[in-house]
């Protein structure tokens, strides 16, 4: 009696195909989840950078204005930190809401701390600003125009 050769898909080859498919799908899922977790971290960092860039733009404008001086830097009793310039502009951090205001306009959100110091360098007034967001901190010095 002659045995015919069986061609086609056997049970063992089917199990090998399915298990290799599951391994490849698992690897792709792992890589994808790693990628999406990192993009959310990047979104938070880009957000704080965008918020700081808005503040930086306004403070550069203040420092370039001729005759503009730093009048007052205070922490008042209402849990607010502010800096006031001679042109009438005021930057205020409301620590209860974590909002930074330019006059009455909300300039930055999610601000944890706003530290401002007045220094002098080569006879010029220098404003040192440190802004802390939830996940990033920025420090910049602005030399006031004469």
CSV table of C-alpha atoms in Angstrom, one decimal, residues 1-62:
chain,number,residue,atom,x,y,z
A,1,UNK,CA,0.0,0.0,0.0
A,2,UNK,CA,1.3,3.4,-1.0
A,3,UNK,CA,0.9,6.5,1.3
A,4,UNK,CA,0.0,9.7,-0.5
A,5,UNK,CA,1.9,12.8,0.4
A,6,UNK,CA,-0.3,15.3,2.1
A,7,UNK,CA,0.0,18.9,0.9
A,8,UNK,CA,-1.6,21.9,2.5
A,9,UNK,CA,-1.8,23.4,5.9
A,10,UNK,CA,-1.2,21.1,8.8
A,11,UNK,CA,-2.1,21.8,12.4
A,12,UNK,CA,1.5,22.4,13.4
A,13,UNK,CA,2.2,24.9,10.7
A,14,UNK,CA,-1.1,26.7,11.6
A,15,UNK,CA,0.1,27.0,15.2
A,16,UNK,CA,3.5,28.4,14.1
A,17,UNK,CA,1.8,31.0,11.8
A,18,UNK,CA,-0.5,32.2,14.5
A,19,UNK,CA,2.2,32.3,17.3
A,20,UNK,CA,4.6,34.3,15.0
A,21,UNK,CA,1.7,36.7,14.1
A,22,UNK,CA,1.0,37.3,17.8
A,23,UNK,CA,4.7,37.9,18.6
A,24,UNK,CA,5.0,40.5,15.7
A,25,UNK,CA,1.7,42.1,16.7
A,26,UNK,CA,2.9,42.4,20.3
A,27,UNK,CA,6.2,44.0,19.3
A,28,UNK,CA,4.4,46.5,17.1
A,29,UNK,CA,2.0,47.3,20.0
A,30,UNK,CA,4.9,47.8,22.4
A,31,UNK,CA,6.7,50.2,20.1
A,32,UNK,CA,3.5,52.1,19.3
A,33,UNK,CA,2.6,52.6,23.0
A,34,UNK,CA,6.2,53.7,23.8
A,35,UNK,CA,6.0,56.3,20.9
A,36,UNK,CA,2.6,57.7,22.1
A,37,UNK,CA,3.7,58.0,25.7
A,38,UNK,CA,6.7,60.0,24.6
A,39,UNK,CA,4.6,62.3,22.4
A,40,UNK,CA,2.5,63.2,25.4
A,41,UNK,CA,5.7,64.2,27.3
A,42,UNK,CA,6.8,66.3,24.4
A,43,UNK,CA,3.3,68.0,24.3
A,44,UNK,CA,3.7,69.1,27.9
A,45,UNK,CA,7.2,70.5,27.3
A,46,UNK,CA,6.2,72.2,24.1
A,47,UNK,CA,3.2,73.8,25.9
A,48,UNK,CA,5.4,75.3,28.7
A,49,UNK,CA,7.9,76.5,26.1
A,50,UNK,CA,5.1,78.3,24.2
A,51,UNK,CA,3.8,79.8,27.4
A,52,UNK,CA,7.3,81.1,28.3
A,53,UNK,CA,7.8,82.4,24.8
A,54,UNK,CA,4.7,84.6,25.2
A,55,UNK,CA,6.1,86.1,28.5
A,56,UNK,CA,9.6,86.5,27.0
A,57,UNK,CA,8.2,88.4,24.0
A,58,UNK,CA,6.4,90.9,26.3
A,59,UNK,CA,9.5,91.3,28.6
A,60,UNK,CA,11.8,91.9,25.7
A,61,UNK,CA,9.5,94.6,24.5
A,62,UNK,CA,9.5,96.2,28.0
